[in-house]
XYZ file of C-alpha atoms in Angstrom:
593
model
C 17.304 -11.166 17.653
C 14.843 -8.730 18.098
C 11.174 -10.208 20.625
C 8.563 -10.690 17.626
C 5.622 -8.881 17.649
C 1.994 -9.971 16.439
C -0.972 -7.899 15.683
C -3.898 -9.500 14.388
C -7.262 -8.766 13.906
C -10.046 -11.361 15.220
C -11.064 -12.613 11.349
C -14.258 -14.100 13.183
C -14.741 -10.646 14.583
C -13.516 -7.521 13.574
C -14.469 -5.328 15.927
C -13.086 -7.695 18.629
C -9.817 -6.552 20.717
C -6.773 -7.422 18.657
C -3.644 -10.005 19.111
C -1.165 -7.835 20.021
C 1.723 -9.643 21.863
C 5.341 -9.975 22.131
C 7.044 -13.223 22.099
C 10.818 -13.109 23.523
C 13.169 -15.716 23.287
C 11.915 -19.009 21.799
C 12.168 -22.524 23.735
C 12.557 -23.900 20.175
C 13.092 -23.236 16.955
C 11.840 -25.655 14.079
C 12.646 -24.831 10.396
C 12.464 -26.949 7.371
C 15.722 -26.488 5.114
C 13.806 -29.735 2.397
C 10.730 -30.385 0.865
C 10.440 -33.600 3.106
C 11.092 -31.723 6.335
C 7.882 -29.480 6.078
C 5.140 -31.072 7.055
C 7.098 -32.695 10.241
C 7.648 -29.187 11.136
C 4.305 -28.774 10.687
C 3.106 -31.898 12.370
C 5.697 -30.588 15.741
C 4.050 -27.089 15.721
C 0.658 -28.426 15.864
C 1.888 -30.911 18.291
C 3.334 -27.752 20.688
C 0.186 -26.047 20.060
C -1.780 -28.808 21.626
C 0.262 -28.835 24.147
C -0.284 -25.779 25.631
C 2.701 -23.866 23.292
C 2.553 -20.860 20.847
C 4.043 -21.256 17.564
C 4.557 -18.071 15.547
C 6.355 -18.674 12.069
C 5.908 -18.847 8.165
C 5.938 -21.045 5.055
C 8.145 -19.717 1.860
C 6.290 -20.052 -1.302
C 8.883 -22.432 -2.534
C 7.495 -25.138 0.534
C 4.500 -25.950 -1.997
C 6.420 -28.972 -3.586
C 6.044 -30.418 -0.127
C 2.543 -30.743 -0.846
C 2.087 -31.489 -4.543
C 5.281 -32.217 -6.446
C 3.756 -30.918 -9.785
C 4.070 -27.521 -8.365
C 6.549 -25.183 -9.979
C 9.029 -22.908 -8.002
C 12.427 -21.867 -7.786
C 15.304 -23.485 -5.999
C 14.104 -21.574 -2.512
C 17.419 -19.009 -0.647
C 17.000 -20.158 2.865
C 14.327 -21.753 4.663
C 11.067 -23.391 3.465
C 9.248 -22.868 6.752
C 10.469 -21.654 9.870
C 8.705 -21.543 13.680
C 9.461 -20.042 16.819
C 8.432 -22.205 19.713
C 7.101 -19.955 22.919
C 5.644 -21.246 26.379
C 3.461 -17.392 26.241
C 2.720 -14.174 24.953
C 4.165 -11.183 26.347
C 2.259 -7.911 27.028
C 2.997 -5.583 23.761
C 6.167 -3.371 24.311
C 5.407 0.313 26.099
C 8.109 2.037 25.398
C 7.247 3.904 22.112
C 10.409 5.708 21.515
C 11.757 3.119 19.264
C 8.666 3.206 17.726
C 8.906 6.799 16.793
C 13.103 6.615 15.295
C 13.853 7.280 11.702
C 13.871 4.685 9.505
C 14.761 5.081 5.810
C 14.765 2.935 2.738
C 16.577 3.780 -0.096
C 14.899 2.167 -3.542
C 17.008 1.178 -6.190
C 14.622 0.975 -9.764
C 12.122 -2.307 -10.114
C 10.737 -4.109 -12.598
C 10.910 -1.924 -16.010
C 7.758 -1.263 -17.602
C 8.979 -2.923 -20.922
C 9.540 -6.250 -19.140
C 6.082 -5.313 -17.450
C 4.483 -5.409 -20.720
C 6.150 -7.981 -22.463
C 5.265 -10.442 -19.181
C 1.384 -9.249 -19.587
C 1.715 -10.091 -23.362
C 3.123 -14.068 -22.955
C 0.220 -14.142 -20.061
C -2.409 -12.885 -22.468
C -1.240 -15.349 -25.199
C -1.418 -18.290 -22.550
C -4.747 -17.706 -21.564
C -5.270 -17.457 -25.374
C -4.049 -20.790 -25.992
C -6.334 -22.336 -23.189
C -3.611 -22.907 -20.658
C -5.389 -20.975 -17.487
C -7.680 -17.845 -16.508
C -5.562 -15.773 -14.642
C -1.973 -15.767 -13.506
C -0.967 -13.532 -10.679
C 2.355 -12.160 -12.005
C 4.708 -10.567 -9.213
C 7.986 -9.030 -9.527
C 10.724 -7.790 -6.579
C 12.216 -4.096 -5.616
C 14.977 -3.706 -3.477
C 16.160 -0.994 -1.385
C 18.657 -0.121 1.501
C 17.682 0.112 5.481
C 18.971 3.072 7.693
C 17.682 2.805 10.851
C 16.159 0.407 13.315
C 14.063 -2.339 11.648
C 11.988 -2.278 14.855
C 11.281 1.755 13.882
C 10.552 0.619 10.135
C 7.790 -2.106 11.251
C 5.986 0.545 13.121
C 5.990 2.637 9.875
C 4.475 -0.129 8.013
C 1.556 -0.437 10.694
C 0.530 3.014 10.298
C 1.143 3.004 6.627
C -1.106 -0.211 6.524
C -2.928 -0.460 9.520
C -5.688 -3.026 10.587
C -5.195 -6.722 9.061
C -2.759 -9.046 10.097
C 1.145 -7.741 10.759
C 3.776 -9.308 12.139
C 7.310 -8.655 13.443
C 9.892 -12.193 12.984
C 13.799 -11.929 13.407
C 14.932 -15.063 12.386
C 18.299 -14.664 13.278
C 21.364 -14.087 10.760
C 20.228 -10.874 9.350
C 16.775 -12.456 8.344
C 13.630 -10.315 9.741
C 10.246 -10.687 8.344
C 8.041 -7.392 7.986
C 4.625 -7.995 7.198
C 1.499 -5.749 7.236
C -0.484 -7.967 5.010
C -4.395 -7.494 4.978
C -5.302 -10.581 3.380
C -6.493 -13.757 5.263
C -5.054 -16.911 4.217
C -6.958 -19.376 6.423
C -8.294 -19.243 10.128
C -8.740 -22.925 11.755
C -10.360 -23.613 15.227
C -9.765 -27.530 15.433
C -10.854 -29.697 18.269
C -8.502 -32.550 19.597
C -9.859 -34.996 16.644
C -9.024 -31.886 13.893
C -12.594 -31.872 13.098
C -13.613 -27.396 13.410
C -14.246 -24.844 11.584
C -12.347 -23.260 8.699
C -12.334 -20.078 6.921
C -10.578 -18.182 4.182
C -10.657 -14.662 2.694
C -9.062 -14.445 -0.468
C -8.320 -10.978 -1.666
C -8.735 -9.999 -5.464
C -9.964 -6.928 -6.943
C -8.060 -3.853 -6.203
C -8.757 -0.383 -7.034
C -6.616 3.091 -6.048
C -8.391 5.245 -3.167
C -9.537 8.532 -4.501
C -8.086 12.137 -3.713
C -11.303 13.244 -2.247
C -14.771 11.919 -0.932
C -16.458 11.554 -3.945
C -13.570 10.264 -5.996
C -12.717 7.570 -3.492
C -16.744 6.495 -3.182
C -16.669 6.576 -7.126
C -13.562 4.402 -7.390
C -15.035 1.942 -4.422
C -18.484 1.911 -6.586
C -16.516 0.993 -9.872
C -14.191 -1.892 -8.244
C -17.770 -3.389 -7.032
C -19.357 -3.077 -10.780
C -16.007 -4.294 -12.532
C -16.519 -6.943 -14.538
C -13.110 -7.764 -14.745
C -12.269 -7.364 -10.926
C -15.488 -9.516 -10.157
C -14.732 -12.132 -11.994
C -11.409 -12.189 -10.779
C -12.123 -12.370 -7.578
C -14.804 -15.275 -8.236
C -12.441 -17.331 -9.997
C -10.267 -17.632 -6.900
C -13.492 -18.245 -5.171
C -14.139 -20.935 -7.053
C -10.583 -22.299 -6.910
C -10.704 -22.084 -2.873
C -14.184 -23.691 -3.000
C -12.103 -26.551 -4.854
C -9.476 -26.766 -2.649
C -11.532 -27.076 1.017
C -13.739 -29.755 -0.400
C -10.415 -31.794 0.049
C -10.499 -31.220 3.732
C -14.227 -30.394 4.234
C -16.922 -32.469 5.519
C -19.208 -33.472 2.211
C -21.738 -30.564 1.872
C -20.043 -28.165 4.193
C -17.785 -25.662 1.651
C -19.913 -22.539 1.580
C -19.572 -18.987 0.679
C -21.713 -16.365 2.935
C -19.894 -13.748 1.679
C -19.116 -12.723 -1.789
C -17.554 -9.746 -3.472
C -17.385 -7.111 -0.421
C -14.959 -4.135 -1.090
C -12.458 -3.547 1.939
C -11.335 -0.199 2.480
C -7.043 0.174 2.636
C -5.043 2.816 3.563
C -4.298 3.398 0.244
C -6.789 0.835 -2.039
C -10.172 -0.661 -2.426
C -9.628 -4.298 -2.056
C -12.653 -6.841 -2.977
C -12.522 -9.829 -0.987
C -14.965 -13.162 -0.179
C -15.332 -15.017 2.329
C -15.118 -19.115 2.269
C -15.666 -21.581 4.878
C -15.846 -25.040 5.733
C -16.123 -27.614 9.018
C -13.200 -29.845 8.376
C -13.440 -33.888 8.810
C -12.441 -35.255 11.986
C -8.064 -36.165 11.087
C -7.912 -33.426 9.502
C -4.408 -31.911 10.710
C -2.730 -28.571 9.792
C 0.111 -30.433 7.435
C -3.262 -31.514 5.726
C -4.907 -28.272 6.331
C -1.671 -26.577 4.015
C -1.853 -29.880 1.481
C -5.343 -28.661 0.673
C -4.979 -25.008 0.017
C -1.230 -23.966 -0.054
C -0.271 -21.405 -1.721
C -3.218 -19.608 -1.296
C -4.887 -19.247 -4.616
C -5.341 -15.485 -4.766
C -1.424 -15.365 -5.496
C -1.130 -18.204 -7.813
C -3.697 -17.996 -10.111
C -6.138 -20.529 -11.907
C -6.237 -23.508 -12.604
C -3.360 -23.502 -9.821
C -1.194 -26.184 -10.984
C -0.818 -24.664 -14.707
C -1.208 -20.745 -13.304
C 2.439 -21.639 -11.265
C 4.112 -23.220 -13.789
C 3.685 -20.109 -15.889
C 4.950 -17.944 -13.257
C 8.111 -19.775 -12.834
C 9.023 -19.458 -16.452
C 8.276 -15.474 -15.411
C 9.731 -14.830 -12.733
C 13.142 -15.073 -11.983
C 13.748 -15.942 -9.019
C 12.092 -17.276 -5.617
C 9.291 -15.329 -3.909
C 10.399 -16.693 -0.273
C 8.376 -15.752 2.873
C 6.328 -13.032 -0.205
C 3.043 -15.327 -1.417
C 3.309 -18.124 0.947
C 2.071 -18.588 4.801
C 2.806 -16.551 8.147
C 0.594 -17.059 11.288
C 0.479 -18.543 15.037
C -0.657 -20.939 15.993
C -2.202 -21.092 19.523
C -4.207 -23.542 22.223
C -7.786 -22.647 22.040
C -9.037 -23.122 25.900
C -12.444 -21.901 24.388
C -12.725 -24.979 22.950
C -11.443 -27.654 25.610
C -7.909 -28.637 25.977
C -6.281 -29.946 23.301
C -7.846 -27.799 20.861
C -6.155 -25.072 18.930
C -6.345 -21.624 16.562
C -4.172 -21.751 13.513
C -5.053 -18.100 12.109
C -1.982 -17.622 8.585
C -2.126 -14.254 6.799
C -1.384 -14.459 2.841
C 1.986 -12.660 3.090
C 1.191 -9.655 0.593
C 2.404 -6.178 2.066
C 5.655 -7.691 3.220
C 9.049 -6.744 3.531
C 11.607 -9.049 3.836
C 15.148 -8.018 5.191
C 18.904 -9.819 5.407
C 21.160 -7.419 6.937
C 20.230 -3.980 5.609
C 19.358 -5.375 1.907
C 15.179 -4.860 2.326
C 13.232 -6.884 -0.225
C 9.824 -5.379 -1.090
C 7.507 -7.422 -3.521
C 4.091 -6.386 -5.334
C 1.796 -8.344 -8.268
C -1.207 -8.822 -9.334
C -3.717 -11.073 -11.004
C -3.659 -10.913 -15.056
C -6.405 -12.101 -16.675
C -8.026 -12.117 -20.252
C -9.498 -8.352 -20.489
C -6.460 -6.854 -18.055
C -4.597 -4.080 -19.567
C -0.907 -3.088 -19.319
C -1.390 0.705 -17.844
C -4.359 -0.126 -15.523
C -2.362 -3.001 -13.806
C 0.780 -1.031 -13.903
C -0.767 1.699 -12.118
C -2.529 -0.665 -9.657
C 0.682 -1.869 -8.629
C 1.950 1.727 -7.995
C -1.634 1.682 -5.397
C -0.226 -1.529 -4.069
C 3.651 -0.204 -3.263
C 2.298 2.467 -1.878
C 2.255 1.330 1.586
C 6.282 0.543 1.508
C 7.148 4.151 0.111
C 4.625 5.624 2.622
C 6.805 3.748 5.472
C 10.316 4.896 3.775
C 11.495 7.755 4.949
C 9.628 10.062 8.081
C 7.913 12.986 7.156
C 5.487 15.767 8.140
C 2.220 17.186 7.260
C 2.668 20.652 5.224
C 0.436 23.841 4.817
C 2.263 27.282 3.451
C 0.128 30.252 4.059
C 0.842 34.216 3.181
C 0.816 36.505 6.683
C -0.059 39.925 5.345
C 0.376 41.558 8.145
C -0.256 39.562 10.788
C -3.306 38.133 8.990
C -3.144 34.663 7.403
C -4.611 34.257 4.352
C -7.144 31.267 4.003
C -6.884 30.206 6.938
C -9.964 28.232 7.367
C -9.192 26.548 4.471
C -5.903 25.582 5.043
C -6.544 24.085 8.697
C -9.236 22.186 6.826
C -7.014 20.590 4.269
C -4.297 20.112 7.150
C -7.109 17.891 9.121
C -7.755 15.659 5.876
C -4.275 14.805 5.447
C -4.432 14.158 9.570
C -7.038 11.771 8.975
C -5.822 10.120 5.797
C -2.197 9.162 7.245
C -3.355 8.707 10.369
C -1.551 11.548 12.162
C -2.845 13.061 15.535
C -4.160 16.234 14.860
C -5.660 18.623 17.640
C -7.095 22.058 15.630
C -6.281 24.026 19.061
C -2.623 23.613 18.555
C -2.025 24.635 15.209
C -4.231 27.622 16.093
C -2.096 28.236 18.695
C 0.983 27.857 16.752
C -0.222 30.035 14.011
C -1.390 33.255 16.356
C 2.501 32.939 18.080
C 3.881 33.505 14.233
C 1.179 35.854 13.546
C 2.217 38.012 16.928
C 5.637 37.654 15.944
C 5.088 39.322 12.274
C 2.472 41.764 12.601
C 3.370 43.789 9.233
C 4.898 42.930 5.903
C 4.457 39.949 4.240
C 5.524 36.659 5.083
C 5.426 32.524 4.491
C 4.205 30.515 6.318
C 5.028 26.879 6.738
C 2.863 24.906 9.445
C 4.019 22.035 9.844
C 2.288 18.457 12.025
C 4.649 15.569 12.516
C 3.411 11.484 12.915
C 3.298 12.280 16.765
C 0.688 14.851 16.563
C 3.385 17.714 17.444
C 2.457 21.526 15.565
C 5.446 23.730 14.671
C 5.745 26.764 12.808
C 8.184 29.334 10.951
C 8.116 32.156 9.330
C 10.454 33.559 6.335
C 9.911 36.725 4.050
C 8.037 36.749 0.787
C 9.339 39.315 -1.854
C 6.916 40.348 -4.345
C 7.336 37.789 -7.398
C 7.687 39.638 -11.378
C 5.250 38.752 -13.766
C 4.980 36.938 -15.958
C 6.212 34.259 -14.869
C 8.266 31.899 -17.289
C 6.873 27.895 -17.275
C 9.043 25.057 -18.648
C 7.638 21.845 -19.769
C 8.751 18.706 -18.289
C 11.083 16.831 -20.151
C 9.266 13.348 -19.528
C 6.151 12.271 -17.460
C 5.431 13.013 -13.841
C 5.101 9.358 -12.958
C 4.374 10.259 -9.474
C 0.944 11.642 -9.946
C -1.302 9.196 -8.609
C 0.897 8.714 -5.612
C -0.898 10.438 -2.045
C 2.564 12.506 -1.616
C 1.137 14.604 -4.786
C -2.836 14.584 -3.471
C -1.200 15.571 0.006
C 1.355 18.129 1.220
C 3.877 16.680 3.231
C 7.497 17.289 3.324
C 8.292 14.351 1.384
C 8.924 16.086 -2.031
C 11.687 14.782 -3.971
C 9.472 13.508 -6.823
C 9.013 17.674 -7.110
C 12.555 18.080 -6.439
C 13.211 15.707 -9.304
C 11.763 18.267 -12.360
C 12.670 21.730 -10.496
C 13.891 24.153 -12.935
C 18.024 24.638 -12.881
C 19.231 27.443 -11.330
C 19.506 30.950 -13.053
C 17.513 29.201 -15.923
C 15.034 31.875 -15.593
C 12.074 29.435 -15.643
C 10.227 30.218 -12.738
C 8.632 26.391 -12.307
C 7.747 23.199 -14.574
C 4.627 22.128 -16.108
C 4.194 18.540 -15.312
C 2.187 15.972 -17.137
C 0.900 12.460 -16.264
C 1.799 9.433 -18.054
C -1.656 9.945 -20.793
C -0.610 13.389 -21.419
C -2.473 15.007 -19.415
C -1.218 18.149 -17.663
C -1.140 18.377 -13.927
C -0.086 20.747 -12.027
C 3.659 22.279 -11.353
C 6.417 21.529 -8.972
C 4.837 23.744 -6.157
C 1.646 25.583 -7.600
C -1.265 24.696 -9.698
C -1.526 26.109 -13.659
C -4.488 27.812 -15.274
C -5.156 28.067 -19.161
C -7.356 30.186 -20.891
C -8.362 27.644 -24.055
C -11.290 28.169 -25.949
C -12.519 31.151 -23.992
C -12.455 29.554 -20.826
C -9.905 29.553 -17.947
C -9.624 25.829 -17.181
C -7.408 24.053 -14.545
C -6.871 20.656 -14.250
C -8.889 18.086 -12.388
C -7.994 16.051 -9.162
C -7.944 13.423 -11.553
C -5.502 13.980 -13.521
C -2.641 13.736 -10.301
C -2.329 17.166 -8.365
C -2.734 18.705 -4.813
C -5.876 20.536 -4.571
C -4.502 23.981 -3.853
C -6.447 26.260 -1.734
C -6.133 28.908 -3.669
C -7.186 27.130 -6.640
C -9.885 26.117 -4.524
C -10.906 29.202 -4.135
C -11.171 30.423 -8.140
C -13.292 27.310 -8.432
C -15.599 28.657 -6.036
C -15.744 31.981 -7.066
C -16.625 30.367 -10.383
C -12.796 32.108 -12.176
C -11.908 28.711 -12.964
C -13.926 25.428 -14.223
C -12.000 22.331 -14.188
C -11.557 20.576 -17.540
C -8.611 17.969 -18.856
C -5.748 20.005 -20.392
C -3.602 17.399 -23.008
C -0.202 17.736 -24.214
C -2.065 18.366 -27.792
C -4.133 21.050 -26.303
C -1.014 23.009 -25.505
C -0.607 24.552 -28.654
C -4.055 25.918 -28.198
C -3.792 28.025 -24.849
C -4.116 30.961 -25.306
C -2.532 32.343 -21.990
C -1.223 30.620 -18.578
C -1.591 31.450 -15.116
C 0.517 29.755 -11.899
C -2.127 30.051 -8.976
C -1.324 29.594 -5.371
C -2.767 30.357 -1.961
C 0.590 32.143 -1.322
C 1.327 33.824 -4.477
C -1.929 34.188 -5.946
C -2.739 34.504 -9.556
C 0.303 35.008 -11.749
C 0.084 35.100 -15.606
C 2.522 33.108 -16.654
C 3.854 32.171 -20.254
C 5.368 28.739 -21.451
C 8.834 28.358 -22.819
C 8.668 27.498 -26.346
């Protein structure tokens, strides 16, 4: 088994150190296996915790029977809650080198976007019929580990970082992954169980944006959203419901309401609720009251669950239901203790090398098929962003021993640095790119610059032969689903969703014109496209799904090129193509017919 690892933010304070500890081998292990064992497992962990113990461990979904019996779920495939028992913390592992192996999933296809559809459609017609408001409709992906799970975890953390991840091996193959950023509940009970209670629920979610002003525009639209607003206020309400059960009369209020949170890769709304539980109040009661958290059920809960279990196929497990510590709290005399659970969204959950990866969202009335779809492309973004290792990318032209656009490039380099979190000193790649430039002083030549996750520059240099014009574009045969992913709005190495439409071999098509799934051309595989249409040399918008070239860039500024939405109707239209890159420049191109 590998030590688990915790690393929490302070929900009370943000800006407060974080939990980060390692636990090694358990005194104790106490796991529920029936509905009738959980809440003595429950009742022992709380008992260890005021004891002086530390209890790190989860609920499955399937464990809500234990609580309610008119709650719907699947038979559950292993455990219904499971603790580790520890006398401390340890100090947070130093050696980083396991941090920094490979770790690679290989994804096998999901949920098809027919059956996507078709479950949206019986949801719509439910909430027709008066049955509930929202359902929050999930569905699995599964993929293959190489590597070290302990590697993959530290992926996920910079992939999602901040919130509330955690590190369980629960022996026999079973390890629990989770990066969520959603609070479930945070409890700080005195001997008698009478404290203070609060939960976050997390609803509304919106994709960031490519650039500054996309991603403030997309934060500003989440917070206007109708829709997302009152989604998120119908959990609200629901959680409001469900601490009254618990709370001392008059106590349930909400001090904060509808902030937007600010992911890796999405806008998340969230609220704050909170409560000052009775004196008795004990965590098995504490879960009776508001497990599963609301946010991934649905309302009215009861009916919302009973829907999904007719829709999904299977058991969620550890994915929707409960994982936390729970901890003495000296602060607050002896005796006392700090149950703090995260919602377990964000979560990968592993037997052997078989890697489970989850992702859903709440439907209600007004929610359309190709928004939600897309926001659950946002939401698995954080499990292909851990997936496979890869570097930040900039190709420049070295004319001799000049690079071209330099300024720029470094620039664009530094965003990506900041956006994946990479380590990124500007004297470095400076350095790296005078020792090429020395080393080529005539001719022409590529560049690649390249900064991996530790913060490392490297460079190489090949020879660029002049390219004939025009050059010959291919359509794509279907639609670039890729192009709201941040591997098209970045340049990384990580390319085989280009690789996927490069032209064959001795085709003679130079590249492919790609299109998102409205139509709407993009870019190509490794270059942005102009059209002259109406008079006017147009390229795409950010918008749309592309990298922001530099050398497109550029044309913009130099006023060349306006941007302007180019559909698949349009195409007929153009009167003549360019391919435009910082390396290559402006080619005129022309589009096989």
């Amino acid at each position: 088994m590998n030590p688990a690892l915790i690393d929490f933010a302070d929900p009370r304070a943000p800006q407060a150190p974080r939990l980060r500890s390692a636990f090694g081998a358990p005194r104790q292990i106490l796991a529920a296996r029936s509905h009738d064992e959980v809440r003595p497992v429950l009742d022992a962990v709380e008992a260890a915790a005021r004891a002086g113990l530390w209890c790190l461990g989860w609920l499955a979904y399937e464990a809500a029977p234990a609580f309610d019996a008119a709650m719907r779920v699947h038979a559950a495939q292993g455990d219904l809650a499971w603790f580790a028992v520890y006398d401390a913390p340890a100090p947070w592992p130093q050696d980083g080198a396991q941090e920094m192996a490979a770790a690679r999933i290989t994804w096998s296809a999901g949920l098809a976007r027919s059956a996507f559809d078709a479950a949206l459609e019986q949801i719509h017609a439910h909430i027709a019929a008066g049955r509930c408001y929202q359902v929050n409709f999930t569905a699995p992906m599964f993929g293959q580990l190489e590597g070290d799970a302990r590697a993959l975890f530290a992926a996920l953390r910079r992939a999602q970082p901040g919130g509330y991840a955690a590190h369980i091996d629960a022996g026999d193959g079973r390890q629990v992954l989770s990066v969520s950023p959603e609070l479930f509940f945070d409890w700080r009970a005195a001997p008698d169980g009478s404290g203070a209670i609060l939960t976050r629920p997390m609803k509304g979610t919106a994709a960031r944006g490519a650039g500054a002003a996309e991603d403030a525009a997309r934060e500003r639209q989440l917070r206007e959203s109708p829709k997302e607003r009152a989604e998120n206020v119908m959990i609200v309400d629901l959680l409001r419901n469900d601490l009254s059960r618990i709370a001392q009369p008059g106590s349930v209020r909400v001090p904060r309401l509808l902030q937007t949170q600010a992911l890796a890769t999405v806008w998340q709304m969230t609220s704050d609720v909170q409560a000052d539980t009775r004196a008795g109040t004990r965590l098995a009661d504490v879960f009776a009251a508001l497990f599963p958290c609301g946010s991934v059920t649905g309302a009215p809960k009861i009916e919302a669950m009973r829907i999904i279990h007719a829709l999904e196929g299977g058991p969620r497990g550890v994915y929707c239901g409960a994982l936390g510590l729970v901890q003495p709290d000296p602060q607050c005399g002896a005796g006392a203790v700090a149950a703090t659970f995260n919602v377990p969204i964000r979560t990968l959950q592993l037997q052997g090398r078989r890697v489970r990866c989850d992702v859903g969202s709440g439907i209600v009335w007004d929610a359309q098929p190709q928004a939600e779809w897309r926001e659950w492309a946002a939401k698995r973004a954080f499990a292909e962003r851990a997936s496979a290792p890869f570097e930040l990318l900039e190709t420049l032209a070295l004319h001799d021993g000049r690079h071209r656009h330099l300024p720029q490039h470094l620039a664009r380099l530094q965003r990506s640095a900041a956006h994946f979190g990479y380590p990124c000193d500007a004297q470095s790649l400076t350095d790296c790119l005078e020792g090429i430039a020395r080393a080529h002083p005539t001719g022409l030549w590529r560049t690649r610059l390249l900064l991996d996750v530790q913060g490392r520059a490297r460079a190489e240099a090949f020879a660029l032969a002049a390219t004939p014009v025009p050059v010959l574009l291919a359509l794509a045969p279907r639609p670039f689903a890729f192009a709201s992913s941040e591997f098209v709005r970045h340049k990384t190495t990580r390319r085989e969703h280009y690789a996927a439409f490069a032209p064959e071999p001795d085709s003679g098509v130079f590249d492919t014109l790609l299109y998102n799934d409205d139509g709407e051309v993009t870019e190509t595989t490794f270059g942005n496209v102009a059209a002259l249409l109406d008079g006017r040399w147009i390229t795409p918008p950010e918008g749309c799904g592309l990298l922001p070239g530099v050398g497109r860039a550029v044309l913009l500024r130099e006023g060349r090129l306006r941007e302007g939405v180019l559909r698949l109707a349009d195409v007929p239209r153009v009167q003549e193509w360019a391919f435009v890159n910082s390396l290559r420049g402006w080619l005129p191109a022309r589009l096989q017919r």
